[in-house]
Coordinates of C-alpha atoms in Angstrom, one line a residue:
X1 CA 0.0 0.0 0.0
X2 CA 3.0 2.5 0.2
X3 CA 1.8 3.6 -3.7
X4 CA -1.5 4.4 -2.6
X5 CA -2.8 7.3 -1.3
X6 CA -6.4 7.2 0.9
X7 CA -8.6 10.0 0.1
X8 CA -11.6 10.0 3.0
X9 CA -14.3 12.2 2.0
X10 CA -15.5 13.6 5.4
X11 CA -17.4 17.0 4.7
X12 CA -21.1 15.8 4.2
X13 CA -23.5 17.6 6.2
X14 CA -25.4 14.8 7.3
X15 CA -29.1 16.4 7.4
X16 CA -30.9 13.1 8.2
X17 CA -29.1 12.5 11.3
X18 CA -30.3 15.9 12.6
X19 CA -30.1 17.4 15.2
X20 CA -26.9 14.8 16.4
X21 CA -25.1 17.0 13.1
X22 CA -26.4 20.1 14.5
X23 CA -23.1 20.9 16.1
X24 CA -21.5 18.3 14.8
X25 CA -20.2 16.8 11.9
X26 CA -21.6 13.4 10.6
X27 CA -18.1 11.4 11.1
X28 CA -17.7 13.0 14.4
X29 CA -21.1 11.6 15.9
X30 CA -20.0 9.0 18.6
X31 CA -20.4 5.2 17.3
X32 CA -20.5 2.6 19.8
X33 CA -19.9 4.2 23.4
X34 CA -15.8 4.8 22.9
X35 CA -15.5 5.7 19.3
X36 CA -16.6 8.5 16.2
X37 CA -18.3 6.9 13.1
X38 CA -15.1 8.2 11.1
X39 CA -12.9 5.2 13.4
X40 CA -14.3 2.5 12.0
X41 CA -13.0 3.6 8.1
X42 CA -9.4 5.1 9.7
X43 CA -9.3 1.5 11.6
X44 CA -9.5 0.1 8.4
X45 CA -6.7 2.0 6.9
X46 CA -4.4 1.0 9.3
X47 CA -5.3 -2.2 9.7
X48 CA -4.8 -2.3 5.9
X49 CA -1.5 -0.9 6.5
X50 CA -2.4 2.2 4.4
X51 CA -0.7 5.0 5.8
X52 CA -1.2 8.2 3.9
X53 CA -4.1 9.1 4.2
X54 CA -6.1 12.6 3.5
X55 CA -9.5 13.4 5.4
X56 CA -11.0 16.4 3.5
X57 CA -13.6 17.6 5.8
X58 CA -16.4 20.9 5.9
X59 CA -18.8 21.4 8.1
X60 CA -19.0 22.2 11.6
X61 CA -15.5 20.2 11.8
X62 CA -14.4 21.6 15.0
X63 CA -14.6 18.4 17.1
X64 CA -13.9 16.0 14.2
X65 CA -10.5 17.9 13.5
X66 CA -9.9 17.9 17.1
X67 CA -10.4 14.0 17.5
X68 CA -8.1 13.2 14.4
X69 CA -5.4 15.9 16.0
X70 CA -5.8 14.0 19.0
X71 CA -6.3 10.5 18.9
X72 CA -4.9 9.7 15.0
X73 CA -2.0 11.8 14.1
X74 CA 0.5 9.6 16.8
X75 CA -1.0 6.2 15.2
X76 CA 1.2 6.9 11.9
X77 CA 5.2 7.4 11.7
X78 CA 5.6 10.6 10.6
X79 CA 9.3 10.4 10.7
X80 CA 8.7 7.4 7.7
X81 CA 6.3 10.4 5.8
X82 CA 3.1 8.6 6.9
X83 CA 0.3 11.0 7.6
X84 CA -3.1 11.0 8.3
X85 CA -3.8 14.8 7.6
X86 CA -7.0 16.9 7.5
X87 CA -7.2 19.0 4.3
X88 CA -10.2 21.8 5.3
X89 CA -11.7 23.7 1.9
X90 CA -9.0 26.3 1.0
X91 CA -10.1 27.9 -2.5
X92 CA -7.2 26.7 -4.2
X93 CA -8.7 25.9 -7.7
X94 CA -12.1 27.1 -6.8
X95 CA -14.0 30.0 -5.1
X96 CA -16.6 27.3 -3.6
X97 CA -17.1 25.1 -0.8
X98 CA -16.8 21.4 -1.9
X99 CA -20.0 21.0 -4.4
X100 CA -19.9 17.3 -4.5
X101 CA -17.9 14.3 -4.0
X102 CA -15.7 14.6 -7.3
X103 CA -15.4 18.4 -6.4
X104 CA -14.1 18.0 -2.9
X105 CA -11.0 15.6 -4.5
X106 CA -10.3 17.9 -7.5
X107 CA -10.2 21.0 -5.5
X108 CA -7.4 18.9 -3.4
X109 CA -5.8 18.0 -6.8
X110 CA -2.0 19.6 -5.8
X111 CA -2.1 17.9 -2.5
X112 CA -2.8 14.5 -4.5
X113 CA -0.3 15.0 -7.3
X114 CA 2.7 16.4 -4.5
X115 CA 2.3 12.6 -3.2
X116 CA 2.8 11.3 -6.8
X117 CA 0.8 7.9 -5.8
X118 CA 0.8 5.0 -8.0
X119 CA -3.0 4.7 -6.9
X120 CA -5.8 7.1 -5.2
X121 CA -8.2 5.0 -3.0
X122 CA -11.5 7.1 -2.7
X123 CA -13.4 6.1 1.0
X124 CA -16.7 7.5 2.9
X125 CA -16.4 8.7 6.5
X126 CA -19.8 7.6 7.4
X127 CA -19.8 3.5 6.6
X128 CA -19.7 0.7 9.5
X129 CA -17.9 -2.0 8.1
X130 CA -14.4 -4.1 8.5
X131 CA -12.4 -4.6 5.2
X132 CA -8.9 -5.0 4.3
X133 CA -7.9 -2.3 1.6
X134 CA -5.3 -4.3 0.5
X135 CA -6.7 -7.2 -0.9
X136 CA -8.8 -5.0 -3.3
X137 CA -5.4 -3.5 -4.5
X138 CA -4.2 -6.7 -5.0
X139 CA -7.5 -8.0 -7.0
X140 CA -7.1 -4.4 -8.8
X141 CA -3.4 -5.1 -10.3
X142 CA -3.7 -8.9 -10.8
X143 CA -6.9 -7.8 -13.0
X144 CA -4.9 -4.7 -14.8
X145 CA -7.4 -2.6 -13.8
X146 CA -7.4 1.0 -14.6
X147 CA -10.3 1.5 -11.9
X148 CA -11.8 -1.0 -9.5
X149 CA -15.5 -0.1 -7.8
X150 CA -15.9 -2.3 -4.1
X151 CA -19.6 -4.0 -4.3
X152 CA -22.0 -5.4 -1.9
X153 CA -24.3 -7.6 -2.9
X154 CA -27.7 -6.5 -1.4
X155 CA -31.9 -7.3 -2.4
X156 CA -33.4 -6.4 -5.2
X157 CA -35.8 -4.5 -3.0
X158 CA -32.9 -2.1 -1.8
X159 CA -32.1 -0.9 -5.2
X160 CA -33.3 2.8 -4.3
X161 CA -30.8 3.1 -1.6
X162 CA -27.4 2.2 -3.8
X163 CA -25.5 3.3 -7.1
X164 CA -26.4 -0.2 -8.8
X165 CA -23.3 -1.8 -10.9
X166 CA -24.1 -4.0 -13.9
X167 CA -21.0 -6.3 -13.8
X168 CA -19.9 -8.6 -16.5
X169 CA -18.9 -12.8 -15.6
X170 CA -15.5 -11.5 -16.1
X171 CA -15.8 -9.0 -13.4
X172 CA -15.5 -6.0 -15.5
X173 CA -18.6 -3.5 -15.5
X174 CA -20.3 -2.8 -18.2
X175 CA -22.8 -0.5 -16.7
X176 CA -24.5 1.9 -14.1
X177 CA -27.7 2.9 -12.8
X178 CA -27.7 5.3 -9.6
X179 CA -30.3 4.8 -7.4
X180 CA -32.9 3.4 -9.3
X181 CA -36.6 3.0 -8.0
X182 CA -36.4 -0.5 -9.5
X183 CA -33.6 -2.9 -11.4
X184 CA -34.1 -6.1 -13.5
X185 CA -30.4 -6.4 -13.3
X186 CA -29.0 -9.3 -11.3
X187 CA -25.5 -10.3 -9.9
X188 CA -23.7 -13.0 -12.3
X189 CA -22.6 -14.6 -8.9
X190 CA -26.0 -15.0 -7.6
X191 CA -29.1 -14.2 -9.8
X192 CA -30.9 -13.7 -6.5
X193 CA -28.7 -10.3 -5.7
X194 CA -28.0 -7.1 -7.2
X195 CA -24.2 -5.5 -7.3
X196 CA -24.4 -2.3 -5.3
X197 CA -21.5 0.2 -4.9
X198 CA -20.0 0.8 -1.6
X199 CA -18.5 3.9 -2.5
X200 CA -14.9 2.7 -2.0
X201 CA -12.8 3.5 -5.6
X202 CA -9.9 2.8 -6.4
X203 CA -8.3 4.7 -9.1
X204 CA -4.6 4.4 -11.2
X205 CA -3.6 8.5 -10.1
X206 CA -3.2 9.0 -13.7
X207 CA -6.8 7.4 -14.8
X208 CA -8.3 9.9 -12.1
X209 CA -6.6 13.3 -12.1
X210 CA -7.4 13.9 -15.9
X211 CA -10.9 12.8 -15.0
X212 CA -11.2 15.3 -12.3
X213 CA -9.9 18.6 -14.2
X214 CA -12.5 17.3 -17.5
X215 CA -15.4 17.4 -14.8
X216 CA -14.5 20.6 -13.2
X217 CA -14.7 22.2 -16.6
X218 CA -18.3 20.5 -17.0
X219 CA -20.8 23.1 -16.1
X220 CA -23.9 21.0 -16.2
X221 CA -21.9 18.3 -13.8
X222 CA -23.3 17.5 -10.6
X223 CA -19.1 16.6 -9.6
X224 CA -19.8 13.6 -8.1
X225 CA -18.0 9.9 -8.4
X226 CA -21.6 7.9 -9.0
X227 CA -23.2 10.7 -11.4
X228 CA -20.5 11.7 -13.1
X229 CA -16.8 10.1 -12.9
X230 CA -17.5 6.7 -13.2
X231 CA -19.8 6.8 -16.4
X232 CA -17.5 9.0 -18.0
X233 CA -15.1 6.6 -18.0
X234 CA -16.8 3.4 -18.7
X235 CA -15.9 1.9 -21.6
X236 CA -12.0 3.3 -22.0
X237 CA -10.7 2.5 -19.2
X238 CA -10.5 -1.3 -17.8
X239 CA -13.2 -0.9 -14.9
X240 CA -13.8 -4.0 -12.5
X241 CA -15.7 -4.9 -9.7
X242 CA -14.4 -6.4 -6.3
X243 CA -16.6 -8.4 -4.4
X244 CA -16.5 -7.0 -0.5
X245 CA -14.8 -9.8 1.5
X246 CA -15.4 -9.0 5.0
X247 CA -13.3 -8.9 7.7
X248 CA -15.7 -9.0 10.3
X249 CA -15.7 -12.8 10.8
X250 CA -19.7 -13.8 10.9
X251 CA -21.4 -15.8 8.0
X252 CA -23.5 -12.6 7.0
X253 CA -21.4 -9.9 5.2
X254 CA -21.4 -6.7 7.5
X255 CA -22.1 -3.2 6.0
X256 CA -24.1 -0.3 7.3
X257 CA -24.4 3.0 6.0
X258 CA -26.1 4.9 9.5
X259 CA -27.0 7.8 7.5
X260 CA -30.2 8.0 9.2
X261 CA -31.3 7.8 12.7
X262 CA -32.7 4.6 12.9
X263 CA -30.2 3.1 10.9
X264 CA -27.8 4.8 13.5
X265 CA -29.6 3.7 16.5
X266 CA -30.2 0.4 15.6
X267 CA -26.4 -0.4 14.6
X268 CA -25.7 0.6 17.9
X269 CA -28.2 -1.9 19.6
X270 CA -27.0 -4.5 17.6
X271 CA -23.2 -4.0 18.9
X272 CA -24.7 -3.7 22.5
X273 CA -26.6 -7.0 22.3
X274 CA -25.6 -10.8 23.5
X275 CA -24.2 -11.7 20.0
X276 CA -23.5 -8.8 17.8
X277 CA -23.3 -8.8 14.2
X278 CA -20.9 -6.5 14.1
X279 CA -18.0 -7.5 16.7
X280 CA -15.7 -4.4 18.3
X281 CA -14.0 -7.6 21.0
X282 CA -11.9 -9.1 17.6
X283 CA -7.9 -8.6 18.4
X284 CA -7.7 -9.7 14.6
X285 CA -9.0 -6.4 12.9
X286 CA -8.4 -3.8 16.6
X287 CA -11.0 -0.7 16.6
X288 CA -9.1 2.7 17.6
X289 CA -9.8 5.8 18.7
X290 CA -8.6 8.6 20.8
X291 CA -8.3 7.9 24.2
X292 CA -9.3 9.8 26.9
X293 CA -8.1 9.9 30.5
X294 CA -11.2 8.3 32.8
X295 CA -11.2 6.0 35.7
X296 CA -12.9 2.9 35.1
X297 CA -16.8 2.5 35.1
X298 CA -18.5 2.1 38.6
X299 CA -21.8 0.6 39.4
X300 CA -22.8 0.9 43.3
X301 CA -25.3 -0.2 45.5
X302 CA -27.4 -2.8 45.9
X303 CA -30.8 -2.7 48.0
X304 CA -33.9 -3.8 46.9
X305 CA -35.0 -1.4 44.3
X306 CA -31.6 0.4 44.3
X307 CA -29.0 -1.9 42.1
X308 CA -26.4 -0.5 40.3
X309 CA -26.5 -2.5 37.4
X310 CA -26.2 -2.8 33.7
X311 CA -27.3 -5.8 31.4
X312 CA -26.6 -6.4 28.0
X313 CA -25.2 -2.8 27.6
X314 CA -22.2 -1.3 26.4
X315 CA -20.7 1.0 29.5
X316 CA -17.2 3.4 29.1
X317 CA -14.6 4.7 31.3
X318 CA -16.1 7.3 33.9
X319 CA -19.7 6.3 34.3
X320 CA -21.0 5.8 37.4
X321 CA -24.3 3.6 37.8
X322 CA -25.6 4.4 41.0
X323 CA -28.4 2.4 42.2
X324 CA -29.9 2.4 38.6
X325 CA -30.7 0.1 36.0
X326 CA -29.5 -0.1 32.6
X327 CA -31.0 -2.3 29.7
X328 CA -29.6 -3.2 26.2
X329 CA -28.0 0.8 25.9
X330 CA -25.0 2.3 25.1
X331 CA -23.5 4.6 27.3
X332 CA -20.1 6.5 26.2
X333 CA -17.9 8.2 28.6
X334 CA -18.2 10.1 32.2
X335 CA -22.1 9.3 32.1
X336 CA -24.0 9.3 35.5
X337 CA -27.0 7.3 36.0
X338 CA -28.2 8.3 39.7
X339 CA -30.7 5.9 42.0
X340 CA -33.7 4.4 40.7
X341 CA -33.7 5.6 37.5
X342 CA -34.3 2.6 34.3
X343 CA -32.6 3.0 30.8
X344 CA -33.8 0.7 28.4
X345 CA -32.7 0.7 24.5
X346 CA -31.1 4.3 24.9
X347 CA -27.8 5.7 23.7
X348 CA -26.6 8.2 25.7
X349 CA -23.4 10.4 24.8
X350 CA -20.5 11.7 27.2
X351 CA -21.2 14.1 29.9
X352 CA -24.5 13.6 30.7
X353 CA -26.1 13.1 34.4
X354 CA -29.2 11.5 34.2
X355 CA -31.3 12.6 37.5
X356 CA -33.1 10.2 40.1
X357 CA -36.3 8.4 39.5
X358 CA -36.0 8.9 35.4
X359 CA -37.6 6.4 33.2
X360 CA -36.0 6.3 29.8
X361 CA -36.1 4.0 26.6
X362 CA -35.5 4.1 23.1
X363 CA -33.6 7.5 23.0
X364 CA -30.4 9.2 22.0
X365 CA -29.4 11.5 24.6
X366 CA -26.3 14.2 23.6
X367 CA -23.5 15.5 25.4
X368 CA -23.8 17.5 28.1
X369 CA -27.4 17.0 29.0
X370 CA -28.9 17.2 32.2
X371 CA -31.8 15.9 33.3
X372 CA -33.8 16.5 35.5
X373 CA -35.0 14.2 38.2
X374 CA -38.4 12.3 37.3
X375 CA -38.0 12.8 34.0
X376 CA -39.7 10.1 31.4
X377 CA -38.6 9.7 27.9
X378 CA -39.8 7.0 25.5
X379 CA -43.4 6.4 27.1
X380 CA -45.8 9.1 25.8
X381 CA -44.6 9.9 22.3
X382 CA -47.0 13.1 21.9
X383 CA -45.8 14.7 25.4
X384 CA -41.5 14.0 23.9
X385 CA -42.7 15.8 21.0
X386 CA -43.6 19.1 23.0
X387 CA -39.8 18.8 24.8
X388 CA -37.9 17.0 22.3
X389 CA -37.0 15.5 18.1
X390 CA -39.0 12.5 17.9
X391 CA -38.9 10.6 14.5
X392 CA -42.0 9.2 12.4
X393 CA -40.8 5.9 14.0
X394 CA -41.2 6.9 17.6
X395 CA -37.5 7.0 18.0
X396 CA -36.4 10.1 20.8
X397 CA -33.8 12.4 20.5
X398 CA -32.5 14.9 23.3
X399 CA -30.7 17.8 22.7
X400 CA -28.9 21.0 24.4
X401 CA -31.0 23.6 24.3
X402 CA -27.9 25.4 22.3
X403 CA -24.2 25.1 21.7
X404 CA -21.8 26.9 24.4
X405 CA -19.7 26.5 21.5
X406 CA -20.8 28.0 18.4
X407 CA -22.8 30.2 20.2
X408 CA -20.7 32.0 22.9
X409 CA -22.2 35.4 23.4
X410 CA -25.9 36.5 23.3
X411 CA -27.4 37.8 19.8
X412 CA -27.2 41.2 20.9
X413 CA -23.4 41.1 22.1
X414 CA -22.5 40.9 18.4
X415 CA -24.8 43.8 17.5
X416 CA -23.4 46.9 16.1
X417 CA -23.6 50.3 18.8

């Protein structure tokens, strides 16, 4: 992999996982009570061994820079030239923001061609999966490809969701269709499947850069890879699909895109249930994140009606379970859950102190909420909806009332005299 340069597209604004994105950045939401969704896709990386990697980012990126700064930057050797670098927008071939996926790489064209890689491997910042980069380099040089597209195989009924890959017996693609309502394509490997893209590409650097500056040129582009990249170069260049082999070790392949709330929520049940689907415990393919400095988890007291306990939960470093019960949740760091209070199917963030006597299930709570003592969440969906976000599907969201951070001083402090 030292020929290949990773190119994680991180800047999506992530509008239907609001309001977690509110202050936030959709990489940066938490994943799983220790880590950020952008882990899981850096873990990959190194557990690839690919170890230049760029993380072009956007919006509200405060808090995702500062966990890359912070918990990523050491796990490379700089002193070998390996990096893992965050490249904000900086106007250098354009007077715009990113304006789509193909956009964000081309406006970070110098940074790309100052590497000279042999090979530019194109990754999302928001996907929960395990796979090993370098196999699909090795599939893409074996086949003399000039671009390689990872697949998934998924159901016909899913079609709507994906960029839809008509693929050859040979493995090469002969076709696209992005996000169609409906397909009659099927998978050569399995009639009973469709290919679907998992937006992981793999370009030869000199297949992709020329690609790039015709696009940018293209005033009726939309600049993305799935629109407008890839069809423009099927059929001259050698294009192939490689089959995801997953690293996560179970006999169903493993790939969630938690782009929405409930797709968010329920991945994180699933990794805080008896058998997971997705396992974080494997020492063959380690999870990593930054690490921050708590004492371990403490769960105290234990009178009738006042256990500290937690079953089939996920609970970090620095929470305190204090004579409360906690059911199927995930809990992330320096979380306190005071006497007889229940949480059942909740996620709950770092720094929150959930008050006495609280009855709580099937919310996300964010950082730094408080609340109060007898509150109940999860039982009366019209009363959450006069306090709180509540989705179609009944699912509860809690927020701070506003962010000490982006909003420091009062409206009328920045008020001209």
């Amino acid at each position: 992999m030292k020929d290949t340069l990773g190119v994680l597209l991180a800047g999506g604004a992530g509008e239907r996982l609001f309001p977690l994105t509110r202050d936030r950045a959709k990489p940066a939401v938490p994943f799983g009570g220790n880590y950020r969704i952008i882990d899981i896709t850096l873990s990959n990386c190194i557990n690839s061994d690919l170890r230049h990697v760029y993380i072009l980012t956007q919006y509200k990126a405060l808090s995702l820079n500062r966990h890359i700064r912070e918990g990523w930057t050491s796990v490379v050797a700089q002193e070998l030239g390996e990096f893992i670098e965050i490249l904000p927008p900086m106007q250098r071939v354009s007077a715009n923001w990113y304006m789509g996926t193909a956009d964000a790489v081309y406006q970070n064209i110098y940074s790309i061609g100052s590497e000279q890689p042999k090979h530019v491997l194109i990754l999302s910042g928001d996907h929960i999966y395990k796979m090993d980069y370098g196999k699909m380099l090795q599939h893409h040089n074996d086949a003399g490809a000039d671009v390689t597209l990872a697949t998934l195989p998924i159901d016909p009924s899913e079609v709507s969701r994906f960029g839809i890959v008509e693929v050859a017996r040979t493995g090469e693609i002969v076709g696209f269709q992005e996000k169609p309502k409906s397909t009659e394509l099927r998978s050569p490997f399995n009639p009973t499947t469709v290919d679907a893209s998992m937006g992981v590409y793999l370009f030869n650097t000199d297949v992709l850069l020329p690609a790039l500056m015709k696009d940018a040129e293209d005033p009726t582009s939309k600049h993305d890879f799935g629109h407008n990249i890839l069809p423009s170069l099927l059929g001259k260049y050698k294009m192939y699909a490689y089959n995801f082999v997953d690293e996560n070790g179970k006999d169903a392949l493993y790939w969630r895109d938690v782009g929405t709330l409930e797709a968010y929520f329920d991945a994180n049940m699933d990794i805080a249930s008896v058998s997971p689907t997705f396992n974080l415990y494997d020492s063959n393919w380690p999870m990593r994140t930054r690490v921050r400095q708590y004492p371990p988890a403490k769960f105290v007291f234990g009178e009738p009606g006042r256990t500290g306990m937690a079953v089939n939960s996920i609970v970090s470093a620095g929470c305190i379970i204090s004579g409360a019960v906690v059911r199927n949740s995930v809990l992330s760091q320096d979380v306190r859950v005071n006497s007889y209070s229940e949480l059942d199917s909740t996620i709950v963030f770092s720094h929150v102190n959930i008050g006495r006597h609280c009855r709580i299930k099937r919310a996300i709570i964010d950082r730094d909420v408080h609340l109060p003592e007898g509150t109940v969440i999860g039982y009366d969906q019209n009363e959450d909806k006069r306090n709180y976000f509540v989705t179609p599907s009944g699912l509860t969201v809690v927020t701070r009332d506003y962010s000490l951070y982006e909003n420091p001083v009062s409206a009328d402090f920045l008020q001209p005299v």
